[in-house]
Amino acid sequence: MKETEKLNITKSLELYDEALTLVPGGVLGARKPGDFINGEYPIFLESGKGCRLTDVDGNEFIDFLCGYGPIILGYREEEVDDAVYQQIKNKGFCFTLTQKFQNLLAKKLTQIIPSSEMSIFLKTGSDATTASIRIARAHTNKIKVMRCGYHGWHDWCVEMKGGIPSKFYEDVFEFQYNHLEQLEELMATHGDETAAIIMTPFGHPNHQKMELPKPGFLEGVRQIADKYGAVLVYDEIRTCFRLSMGGAQKLYGVTPDLTVMGKAMANGYPISVVTGKRDIMMAAESKLFISSTFFPNSEAFVAALKTIEILERDKVLENIWEKGEWMMKKIQELIDRYDVGAELSGVAPMFYITFEKEASGAYKSKRTDFYTQLIRKGFFFTPFHHSYISYRHTQKDLELTVTAIDETLAFIKDKYQ
């Protein structure tokens, strides 16, 4: 099988060289070239529409990153953008006081999310997870936190500890998804001092295969939280409005005390939420302070209300599940046929293709070759993050993608046999 020709990313590289003189690292966070494959992926994008992206060099891609999760409908979704535009043009969006959309969205969440009785609104996932921990600590008058999963970049939870005194995270302990015994052991030691157990209810650890909850795992965590009086927090930043309208808690039937949400709720507009049981949420009324100039800005509230309306009206998640299940079935058939160590994990709306680790380390080369061939063919996946299906992915888009994966696995089979 012939290797696909390399992309022309000259303008991206020029912009990146300039950015290195202006921004530490050129670009921030998980968008650096090293978080993809150096020299193969574009670094700067020009535009997006539906499920397609165009970079600054004019290369077009069928996108499966969806902005790292916020794009549930599609890029430049006209009905959502028009609602925001009308709000900005006719009413304005940044004021000293709050607009009515706060109440409308909070009421809507109580109808959709099993744990929702009261809500506060912020901007980012890290804002929301950090606020949830502050609320839990204020409510319980306890300090320690048990965590499972990625919860953002703030001091208490960030993976890279540069610039953070150890005292800011010394009361936070980590357990692995589906390993209830680890949490049991931690709580046997620290349970009486534990304010919160925060976890992703669906397993999507960084750079690793995705995991469905084992029978009894989520129920076991719920029982442990109740036993020690800890607040159970579900980090549903990625899963709510994607696995189901009510999130993984609705899908799996286990309700937390607090839920944090964001990403897909507003189709790309910046908003996040802490929602949950009234008695716990009321700690945010007078026991602590959470505020930002931009938290009440109404353009993202309008986008969220319109996005939720479309999700419900057009049965978007049912459509995504149907398309994703078809695609995963086809990918698994290819993985079984070529037998090169590729692995498929996840669920229809969000899935991940990884390579089984080998002592020789060849899996790393296979992974690099796999994602290099796909980006060159015009399909935007990444080796270090799971993928998403959006509403604007058509059946034809998915068929083209499956064909590209077929060709790519055949290439790897030829190269490594």
CSV table of C-alpha atoms in Angstrom, one decimal:
chain,number,residue,atom,x,y,z
A,1,MET,CA,0.0,0.0,0.0
A,2,LYS,CA,1.4,3.4,-1.1
A,3,GLU,CA,2.2,6.0,1.5
A,4,THR,CA,0.0,9.1,1.3
A,5,GLU,CA,1.7,12.3,0.2
A,6,LYS,CA,2.5,14.8,3.0
A,7,LEU,CA,0.4,17.9,3.4
A,8,ASN,CA,1.6,21.4,2.6
A,9,ILE,CA,1.5,23.2,5.9
A,10,THR,CA,3.9,26.0,5.0
A,11,LYS,CA,1.8,28.9,6.3
A,12,SER,CA,1.0,27.0,9.5
A,13,LEU,CA,4.7,26.6,10.2
A,14,GLU,CA,5.4,30.2,9.3
A,15,LEU,CA,2.7,31.4,11.8
A,16,TYR,CA,4.1,29.0,14.4
A,17,ASP,CA,7.6,30.3,14.0
A,18,GLU,CA,6.3,33.8,14.5
A,19,ALA,CA,4.1,32.7,17.5
A,20,LEU,CA,7.2,31.3,19.2
A,21,THR,CA,8.4,34.9,19.6
A,22,LEU,CA,5.1,36.1,20.9
A,23,VAL,CA,3.5,33.3,23.0
A,24,PRO,CA,5.3,30.9,25.3
A,25,GLY,CA,5.4,27.6,23.3
A,26,GLY,CA,3.8,29.3,20.3
A,27,VAL,CA,0.3,28.1,21.2
A,28,LEU,CA,-1.2,27.2,24.6
A,29,GLY,CA,-2.1,23.9,26.2
A,30,ALA,CA,-3.1,20.8,24.3
A,31,ARG,CA,-2.9,22.5,20.9
A,32,LYS,CA,0.9,22.4,20.6
A,33,PRO,CA,2.4,20.4,17.6
A,34,GLY,CA,3.8,17.8,20.0
A,35,ASP,CA,0.2,17.0,21.1
A,36,PHE,CA,-0.4,15.7,17.6
A,37,ILE,CA,2.5,14.7,15.3
A,38,ASN,CA,5.2,17.2,14.6
A,39,GLY,CA,5.4,18.3,11.0
A,40,GLU,CA,2.3,16.5,9.9
A,41,TYR,CA,-0.7,18.4,11.4
A,42,PRO,CA,-1.7,22.0,10.7
A,43,ILE,CA,-1.1,24.3,13.6
A,44,PHE,CA,-3.4,27.2,12.6
A,45,LEU,CA,-6.9,26.8,11.2
A,46,GLU,CA,-8.7,29.3,9.0
A,47,SER,CA,-12.4,28.2,9.1
A,48,GLY,CA,-14.9,25.5,9.8
A,49,LYS,CA,-18.4,24.6,8.6
A,50,GLY,CA,-20.5,21.6,9.5
A,51,CYS,CA,-18.0,18.8,10.2
A,52,ARG,CA,-15.2,20.2,8.0
A,53,LEU,CA,-12.2,22.3,8.9
A,54,THR,CA,-9.9,24.3,6.6
A,55,ASP,CA,-6.4,25.3,7.7
A,56,VAL,CA,-4.4,28.4,6.7
A,57,ASP,CA,-2.8,26.5,3.8
A,58,GLY,CA,-6.2,25.6,2.3
A,59,ASN,CA,-6.2,21.9,3.4
A,60,GLU,CA,-9.7,20.6,4.2
A,61,PHE,CA,-10.4,17.9,6.8
A,62,ILE,CA,-13.4,15.9,8.0
A,63,ASP,CA,-13.0,16.7,11.7
A,64,PHE,CA,-13.5,14.2,14.5
A,65,LEU,CA,-12.1,16.4,17.3
A,66,CYS,CA,-15.0,18.8,17.4
A,67,GLY,CA,-13.0,21.5,19.1
A,68,TYR,CA,-12.1,18.9,21.8
A,69,GLY,CA,-15.8,18.3,22.4
A,70,PRO,CA,-17.9,21.4,22.3
A,71,ILE,CA,-19.2,21.0,18.7
A,72,ILE,CA,-22.1,18.7,19.1
A,73,LEU,CA,-24.1,20.1,16.1
A,74,GLY,CA,-21.5,21.5,13.7
A,75,TYR,CA,-19.2,24.4,13.1
A,76,ARG,CA,-21.0,27.7,12.3
A,77,GLU,CA,-24.4,26.2,13.1
A,78,GLU,CA,-26.6,28.9,11.7
A,79,GLU,CA,-29.6,28.6,14.0
A,80,VAL,CA,-27.4,28.9,17.1
A,81,ASP,CA,-25.2,31.7,15.7
A,82,ASP,CA,-28.3,33.6,14.6
A,83,ALA,CA,-29.8,33.5,18.0
A,84,VAL,CA,-26.6,34.8,19.5
A,85,TYR,CA,-26.2,37.5,16.9
A,86,GLN,CA,-29.8,38.7,17.5
A,87,GLN,CA,-29.1,38.9,21.2
A,88,ILE,CA,-25.9,40.9,20.7
A,89,LYS,CA,-27.4,43.2,18.1
A,90,ASN,CA,-30.8,43.9,19.7
A,91,LYS,CA,-30.2,43.5,23.5
A,92,GLY,CA,-26.5,43.3,24.3
A,93,PHE,CA,-24.8,40.6,26.4
A,94,CYS,CA,-22.4,42.1,28.9
A,95,PHE,CA,-24.0,44.1,31.7
A,96,THR,CA,-23.5,45.0,35.3
A,97,LEU,CA,-26.5,42.8,36.3
A,98,THR,CA,-27.8,39.4,35.1
A,99,GLN,CA,-30.3,38.8,32.3
A,100,LYS,CA,-33.3,36.5,32.4
A,101,PHE,CA,-31.5,33.7,30.5
A,102,GLN,CA,-29.9,32.5,33.7
A,103,ASN,CA,-33.3,31.5,35.1
A,104,LEU,CA,-34.5,30.0,31.8
A,105,LEU,CA,-31.4,27.8,31.5
A,106,ALA,CA,-31.4,26.8,35.2
A,107,LYS,CA,-35.1,25.7,34.9
A,108,LYS,CA,-34.3,23.8,31.7
A,109,LEU,CA,-31.5,21.9,33.4
A,110,THR,CA,-33.8,20.8,36.3
A,111,GLN,CA,-36.0,19.1,33.6
A,112,ILE,CA,-33.1,17.3,31.9
A,113,ILE,CA,-30.4,16.4,34.5
A,114,PRO,CA,-31.3,13.9,37.2
A,115,SER,CA,-29.2,15.6,39.9
A,116,SER,CA,-30.2,19.2,39.0
A,117,GLU,CA,-32.2,21.3,41.5
A,118,MET,CA,-30.1,24.5,41.6
A,119,SER,CA,-27.3,25.7,39.3
A,120,ILE,CA,-24.5,28.2,39.0
A,121,PHE,CA,-23.0,29.2,35.7
A,122,LEU,CA,-19.4,29.8,34.8
A,123,LYS,CA,-17.3,29.7,31.6
A,124,THR,CA,-14.9,26.7,31.5
A,125,GLY,CA,-14.7,23.2,32.7
A,126,SER,CA,-11.9,24.0,35.1
A,127,ASP,CA,-14.0,26.8,36.5
A,128,ALA,CA,-16.8,24.3,37.2
A,129,THR,CA,-14.8,21.5,38.7
A,130,THR,CA,-13.0,23.9,41.0
A,131,ALA,CA,-16.3,25.5,42.0
A,132,SER,CA,-17.8,22.1,42.7
A,133,ILE,CA,-14.9,21.2,45.1
A,134,ARG,CA,-15.2,24.6,46.9
A,135,ILE,CA,-19.0,24.0,47.3
A,136,ALA,CA,-18.4,20.5,48.6
A,137,ARG,CA,-15.8,21.7,51.1
A,138,ALA,CA,-18.0,24.5,52.3
A,139,HIS,CA,-21.0,22.2,52.7
A,140,THR,CA,-19.2,19.4,54.5
A,141,ASN,CA,-16.6,21.5,56.4
A,142,LYS,CA,-14.1,18.9,55.3
A,143,ILE,CA,-11.0,19.3,53.1
A,144,LYS,CA,-9.8,16.1,51.4
A,145,VAL,CA,-10.9,15.1,47.9
A,146,MET,CA,-10.8,11.8,46.0
A,147,ARG,CA,-10.5,12.2,42.2
A,148,CYS,CA,-10.8,10.0,39.2
A,149,GLY,CA,-10.2,11.4,35.7
A,150,TYR,CA,-9.0,14.7,34.2
A,151,HIS,CA,-10.7,17.7,35.8
A,152,GLY,CA,-8.8,20.7,34.3
A,153,TRP,CA,-5.8,22.9,34.9
A,154,HIS,CA,-6.4,24.4,38.3
A,155,ASP,CA,-4.0,24.0,41.2
A,156,TRP,CA,-5.8,21.1,43.0
A,157,CYS,CA,-6.0,18.8,40.0
A,158,VAL,CA,-3.6,19.7,37.2
A,159,GLU,CA,-1.3,16.9,36.1
A,160,MET,CA,1.8,19.1,35.6
A,161,LYS,CA,2.7,20.5,39.0
A,162,GLY,CA,5.0,23.3,37.8
A,163,GLY,CA,4.4,26.6,39.6
A,164,ILE,CA,2.1,25.0,42.2
A,165,PRO,CA,3.1,24.6,45.9
A,166,SER,CA,2.4,21.0,47.1
A,167,LYS,CA,0.2,22.3,49.9
A,168,PHE,CA,-2.4,23.2,47.2
A,169,TYR,CA,-2.9,19.6,46.2
A,170,GLU,CA,-1.7,17.6,49.2
A,171,ASP,CA,-5.3,16.8,50.3
A,172,VAL,CA,-6.2,15.4,46.9
A,173,PHE,CA,-5.9,11.6,46.2
A,174,GLU,CA,-6.4,9.8,42.9
A,175,PHE,CA,-8.0,6.5,42.2
A,176,GLN,CA,-8.4,4.7,38.9
A,177,TYR,CA,-11.6,4.2,37.0
A,178,ASN,CA,-13.3,0.8,37.6
A,179,HIS,CA,-11.0,0.1,40.6
A,180,LEU,CA,-13.4,0.4,43.4
A,181,GLU,CA,-11.0,-1.2,45.8
A,182,GLN,CA,-8.6,1.7,45.5
A,183,LEU,CA,-11.3,4.1,46.5
A,184,GLU,CA,-12.3,1.9,49.4
A,185,GLU,CA,-8.7,1.8,50.7
A,186,LEU,CA,-8.3,5.6,50.4
A,187,MET,CA,-11.6,6.2,52.2
A,188,ALA,CA,-10.8,3.7,54.9
A,189,THR,CA,-7.9,6.1,55.7
A,190,HIS,CA,-9.3,9.5,54.8
A,191,GLY,CA,-13.1,9.0,54.6
A,192,ASP,CA,-14.0,11.0,57.7
A,193,GLU,CA,-12.1,14.0,56.3
A,194,THR,CA,-13.3,13.7,52.7
A,195,ALA,CA,-15.4,16.5,51.3
A,196,ALA,CA,-15.9,15.2,47.8
A,197,ILE,CA,-15.4,12.3,45.5
A,198,ILE,CA,-15.1,13.7,41.9
A,199,MET,CA,-15.1,11.4,38.9
A,200,THR,CA,-15.9,11.0,35.3
A,201,PRO,CA,-18.9,8.5,35.2
A,202,PHE,CA,-17.7,7.3,31.9
A,203,GLY,CA,-14.0,6.4,31.7
A,204,HIS,CA,-12.0,8.6,29.3
A,205,PRO,CA,-8.5,8.8,30.8
A,206,ASN,CA,-5.9,10.9,29.0
A,207,HIS,CA,-4.0,9.0,26.3
A,208,GLN,CA,-5.6,5.7,27.3
A,209,LYS,CA,-8.4,3.4,26.1
A,210,MET,CA,-11.9,4.5,27.1
A,211,GLU,CA,-13.8,2.4,29.7
A,212,LEU,CA,-17.4,1.6,30.3
A,213,PRO,CA,-18.3,1.2,34.0
A,214,LYS,CA,-18.0,-2.3,35.3
A,215,PRO,CA,-21.2,-3.7,36.9
A,216,GLY,CA,-21.5,-2.2,40.3
A,217,PHE,CA,-18.7,0.3,40.0
A,218,LEU,CA,-20.8,3.5,39.9
A,219,GLU,CA,-23.2,2.1,42.5
A,220,GLY,CA,-20.3,1.2,44.7
A,221,VAL,CA,-18.8,4.7,44.5
A,222,ARG,CA,-22.3,6.1,45.4
A,223,GLN,CA,-22.5,3.9,48.4
A,224,ILE,CA,-19.0,4.9,49.6
A,225,ALA,CA,-19.9,8.6,49.3
A,226,ASP,CA,-23.0,8.0,51.3
A,227,LYS,CA,-21.2,6.0,54.0
A,228,TYR,CA,-18.7,8.7,54.7
A,229,GLY,CA,-20.9,11.8,54.0
A,230,ALA,CA,-18.8,12.9,51.1
A,231,VAL,CA,-20.3,14.9,48.2
A,232,LEU,CA,-20.3,12.8,45.0
A,233,VAL,CA,-19.5,15.0,42.0
A,234,TYR,CA,-19.8,13.8,38.4
A,235,ASP,CA,-17.5,15.5,36.0
A,236,GLU,CA,-19.8,15.4,32.9
A,237,ILE,CA,-18.0,18.2,31.0
A,238,ARG,CA,-17.6,15.8,28.0
A,239,THR,CA,-20.4,13.4,28.5
A,240,CYS,CA,-23.5,15.5,29.3
A,241,PHE,CA,-25.5,16.4,26.1
A,242,ARG,CA,-23.5,13.8,24.3
A,243,LEU,CA,-24.0,10.3,25.8
A,244,SER,CA,-27.5,11.3,26.6
A,245,MET,CA,-29.4,14.6,27.2
A,246,GLY,CA,-29.2,13.8,30.9
A,247,GLY,CA,-25.5,12.7,30.7
A,248,ALA,CA,-23.9,9.5,31.8
A,249,GLN,CA,-25.8,9.6,35.1
A,250,LYS,CA,-29.1,9.3,33.1
A,251,LEU,CA,-27.6,6.6,30.8
A,252,TYR,CA,-26.2,4.5,33.7
A,253,GLY,CA,-28.9,5.2,36.3
A,254,VAL,CA,-26.7,6.5,39.1
A,255,THR,CA,-27.3,10.0,40.4
A,256,PRO,CA,-24.5,12.2,41.9
A,257,ASP,CA,-25.0,15.0,44.4
A,258,LEU,CA,-23.4,17.6,42.1
A,259,THR,CA,-22.7,17.6,38.3
A,260,VAL,CA,-20.4,19.8,36.3
A,261,MET,CA,-21.2,20.3,32.6
A,262,GLY,CA,-20.0,22.4,29.7
A,263,LYS,CA,-18.7,21.7,26.2
A,264,ALA,CA,-21.5,20.3,24.0
A,265,MET,CA,-24.2,22.3,25.9
A,266,ALA,CA,-23.7,25.5,23.8
A,267,ASN,CA,-22.1,24.1,20.6
A,268,GLY,CA,-18.9,26.0,21.1
A,269,TYR,CA,-19.9,29.1,23.1
A,270,PRO,CA,-18.1,29.3,26.5
A,271,ILE,CA,-20.3,28.2,29.4
A,272,SER,CA,-20.0,25.7,32.2
A,273,VAL,CA,-22.3,24.7,35.0
A,274,VAL,CA,-22.3,23.3,38.5
A,275,THR,CA,-25.7,21.9,39.2
A,276,GLY,CA,-27.0,19.6,42.0
A,277,LYS,CA,-29.0,19.1,45.1
A,278,ARG,CA,-30.4,22.2,46.7
A,279,ASP,CA,-29.0,21.7,50.2
A,280,ILE,CA,-25.5,21.3,48.9
A,281,MET,CA,-25.7,24.0,46.2
A,282,MET,CA,-26.9,26.5,48.9
A,283,ALA,CA,-23.4,26.6,50.2
A,284,ALA,CA,-22.7,28.9,47.3
A,285,GLU,CA,-25.1,31.5,48.6
A,286,SER,CA,-23.3,32.6,51.7
A,287,LYS,CA,-20.4,30.3,52.7
A,288,LEU,CA,-18.1,31.1,49.7
A,289,PHE,CA,-17.4,33.5,46.9
A,290,ILE,CA,-17.6,32.6,43.2
A,291,SER,CA,-17.7,35.5,40.8
A,292,SER,CA,-16.3,36.7,37.4
A,293,THR,CA,-17.0,39.8,35.3
A,294,PHE,CA,-17.9,37.5,32.4
A,295,PHE,CA,-19.8,34.6,34.1
A,296,PRO,CA,-23.2,36.4,33.6
A,297,ASN,CA,-22.6,37.2,29.9
A,298,SER,CA,-25.8,36.1,28.1
A,299,GLU,CA,-24.5,35.2,24.6
A,300,ALA,CA,-23.5,31.7,25.8
A,301,PHE,CA,-26.8,31.3,27.7
A,302,VAL,CA,-28.7,32.0,24.5
A,303,ALA,CA,-26.5,29.6,22.6
A,304,ALA,CA,-27.1,26.9,25.2
A,305,LEU,CA,-30.8,27.3,25.2
A,306,LYS,CA,-30.9,27.2,21.4
A,307,THR,CA,-28.5,24.2,21.3
A,308,ILE,CA,-30.6,22.2,23.8
A,309,GLU,CA,-33.8,23.1,21.8
A,310,ILE,CA,-32.2,21.7,18.6
A,311,LEU,CA,-30.9,18.6,20.4
A,312,GLU,CA,-34.4,17.8,21.7
A,313,ARG,CA,-36.4,18.9,18.6
A,314,ASP,CA,-34.3,17.1,16.0
A,315,LYS,CA,-33.5,14.0,18.1
A,316,VAL,CA,-29.8,14.8,17.6
A,317,LEU,CA,-28.3,12.3,20.1
A,318,GLU,CA,-30.4,9.4,18.6
A,319,ASN,CA,-28.9,10.4,15.2
A,320,ILE,CA,-25.4,10.5,16.6
A,321,TRP,CA,-25.7,7.1,18.4
A,322,GLU,CA,-27.0,5.5,15.2
A,323,LYS,CA,-24.2,6.9,13.1
A,324,GLY,CA,-21.5,6.2,15.7
A,325,GLU,CA,-22.6,2.6,16.2
A,326,TRP,CA,-22.5,2.0,12.4
A,327,MET,CA,-19.0,3.5,12.3
A,328,MET,CA,-17.6,1.6,15.3
A,329,LYS,CA,-18.9,-1.6,13.8
A,330,LYS,CA,-17.1,-1.0,10.5
A,331,ILE,CA,-13.9,0.1,12.3
A,332,GLN,CA,-13.9,-3.0,14.5
A,333,GLU,CA,-14.4,-5.2,11.4
A,334,LEU,CA,-11.3,-3.6,9.8
A,335,ILE,CA,-9.3,-4.0,13.1
A,336,ASP,CA,-10.2,-7.7,13.2
A,337,ARG,CA,-9.2,-8.1,9.5
A,338,TYR,CA,-5.8,-6.5,9.6
A,339,ASP,CA,-4.6,-7.6,13.1
A,340,VAL,CA,-1.9,-5.0,13.5
A,341,GLY,CA,-2.6,-4.3,17.2
A,342,ALA,CA,-5.1,-1.6,16.8
A,343,GLU,CA,-7.8,-1.4,19.5
A,344,LEU,CA,-11.2,0.4,19.5
A,345,SER,CA,-12.8,1.6,22.7
A,346,GLY,CA,-15.6,3.9,23.8
A,347,VAL,CA,-19.2,4.4,22.8
A,348,ALA,CA,-20.9,5.6,19.6
A,349,PRO,CA,-20.8,9.4,20.4
A,350,MET,CA,-17.1,9.3,21.5
A,351,PHE,CA,-14.6,6.6,20.6
A,352,TYR,CA,-10.8,6.1,20.5
A,353,ILE,CA,-8.5,4.1,18.3
A,354,THR,CA,-5.3,3.1,20.1
A,355,PHE,CA,-2.6,0.5,19.7
A,356,GLU,CA,-1.9,-2.4,22.0
A,357,LYS,CA,1.4,-1.8,23.9
A,358,GLU,CA,4.2,-4.1,23.0
A,359,ALA,CA,7.5,-4.7,24.8
A,360,SER,CA,9.4,-3.6,21.6
A,361,GLY,CA,7.7,-0.3,21.5
A,362,ALA,CA,6.5,-0.8,17.9
A,363,TYR,CA,3.0,0.3,18.9
A,364,LYS,CA,4.3,3.9,19.1
A,365,SER,CA,5.5,3.8,15.5
A,366,LYS,CA,2.3,2.1,14.4
A,367,ARG,CA,0.3,4.8,16.1
A,368,THR,CA,2.3,7.6,14.5
A,369,ASP,CA,2.0,6.0,11.0
A,370,PHE,CA,-1.8,5.4,11.5
A,371,TYR,CA,-2.6,9.0,12.4
A,372,THR,CA,-0.1,10.5,10.0
A,373,GLN,CA,-1.8,8.7,7.1
A,374,LEU,CA,-5.2,9.8,8.2
A,375,ILE,CA,-4.3,13.5,8.5
A,376,ARG,CA,-2.6,13.4,5.1
A,377,LYS,CA,-5.8,11.9,3.7
A,378,GLY,CA,-7.9,14.7,5.1
A,379,PHE,CA,-9.3,13.1,8.3
A,380,PHE,CA,-8.7,15.0,11.5
A,381,PHE,CA,-8.2,12.6,14.4
A,382,THR,CA,-5.4,12.7,17.0
A,383,PRO,CA,-3.2,10.0,18.5
A,384,PHE,CA,-3.6,11.4,22.0
A,385,HIS,CA,-7.3,12.1,22.4
A,386,HIS,CA,-10.5,10.3,21.7
A,387,SER,CA,-12.8,11.3,18.8
A,388,TYR,CA,-16.4,12.6,18.6
A,389,ILE,CA,-19.3,12.2,16.2
A,390,SER,CA,-21.3,15.4,15.5
A,391,TYR,CA,-24.7,15.9,14.0
A,392,ARG,CA,-23.3,17.3,10.8
A,393,HIS,CA,-21.3,14.2,10.0
A,394,THR,CA,-23.2,12.6,7.1
A,395,GLN,CA,-23.3,9.0,6.2
A,396,LYS,CA,-21.1,9.8,3.2
A,397,ASP,CA,-18.5,11.5,5.5
A,398,LEU,CA,-18.4,8.3,7.7
A,399,GLU,CA,-18.1,6.0,4.7
A,400,LEU,CA,-15.2,8.1,3.4
A,401,THR,CA,-13.6,7.9,6.8
A,402,VAL,CA,-14.0,4.1,7.0
A,403,THR,CA,-12.4,3.8,3.6
A,404,ALA,CA,-9.4,5.9,4.7
A,405,ILE,CA,-9.0,3.8,7.9
A,406,ASP,CA,-9.2,0.6,5.7
A,407,GLU,CA,-6.4,2.0,3.5
A,408,THR,CA,-4.3,3.1,6.5
A,409,LEU,CA,-4.5,-0.2,8.3
A,410,ALA,CA,-3.6,-2.0,5.1
A,411,PHE,CA,-0.5,0.3,4.9
A,412,ILE,CA,0.5,-0.5,8.4
A,413,LYS,CA,0.0,-4.2,7.8
A,414,ASP,CA,2.3,-4.1,4.7
A,415,LYS,CA,4.9,-2.0,6.6
A,416,TYR,CA,5.1,-4.1,9.7
A,417,GLN,CA,4.5,-7.7,8.5
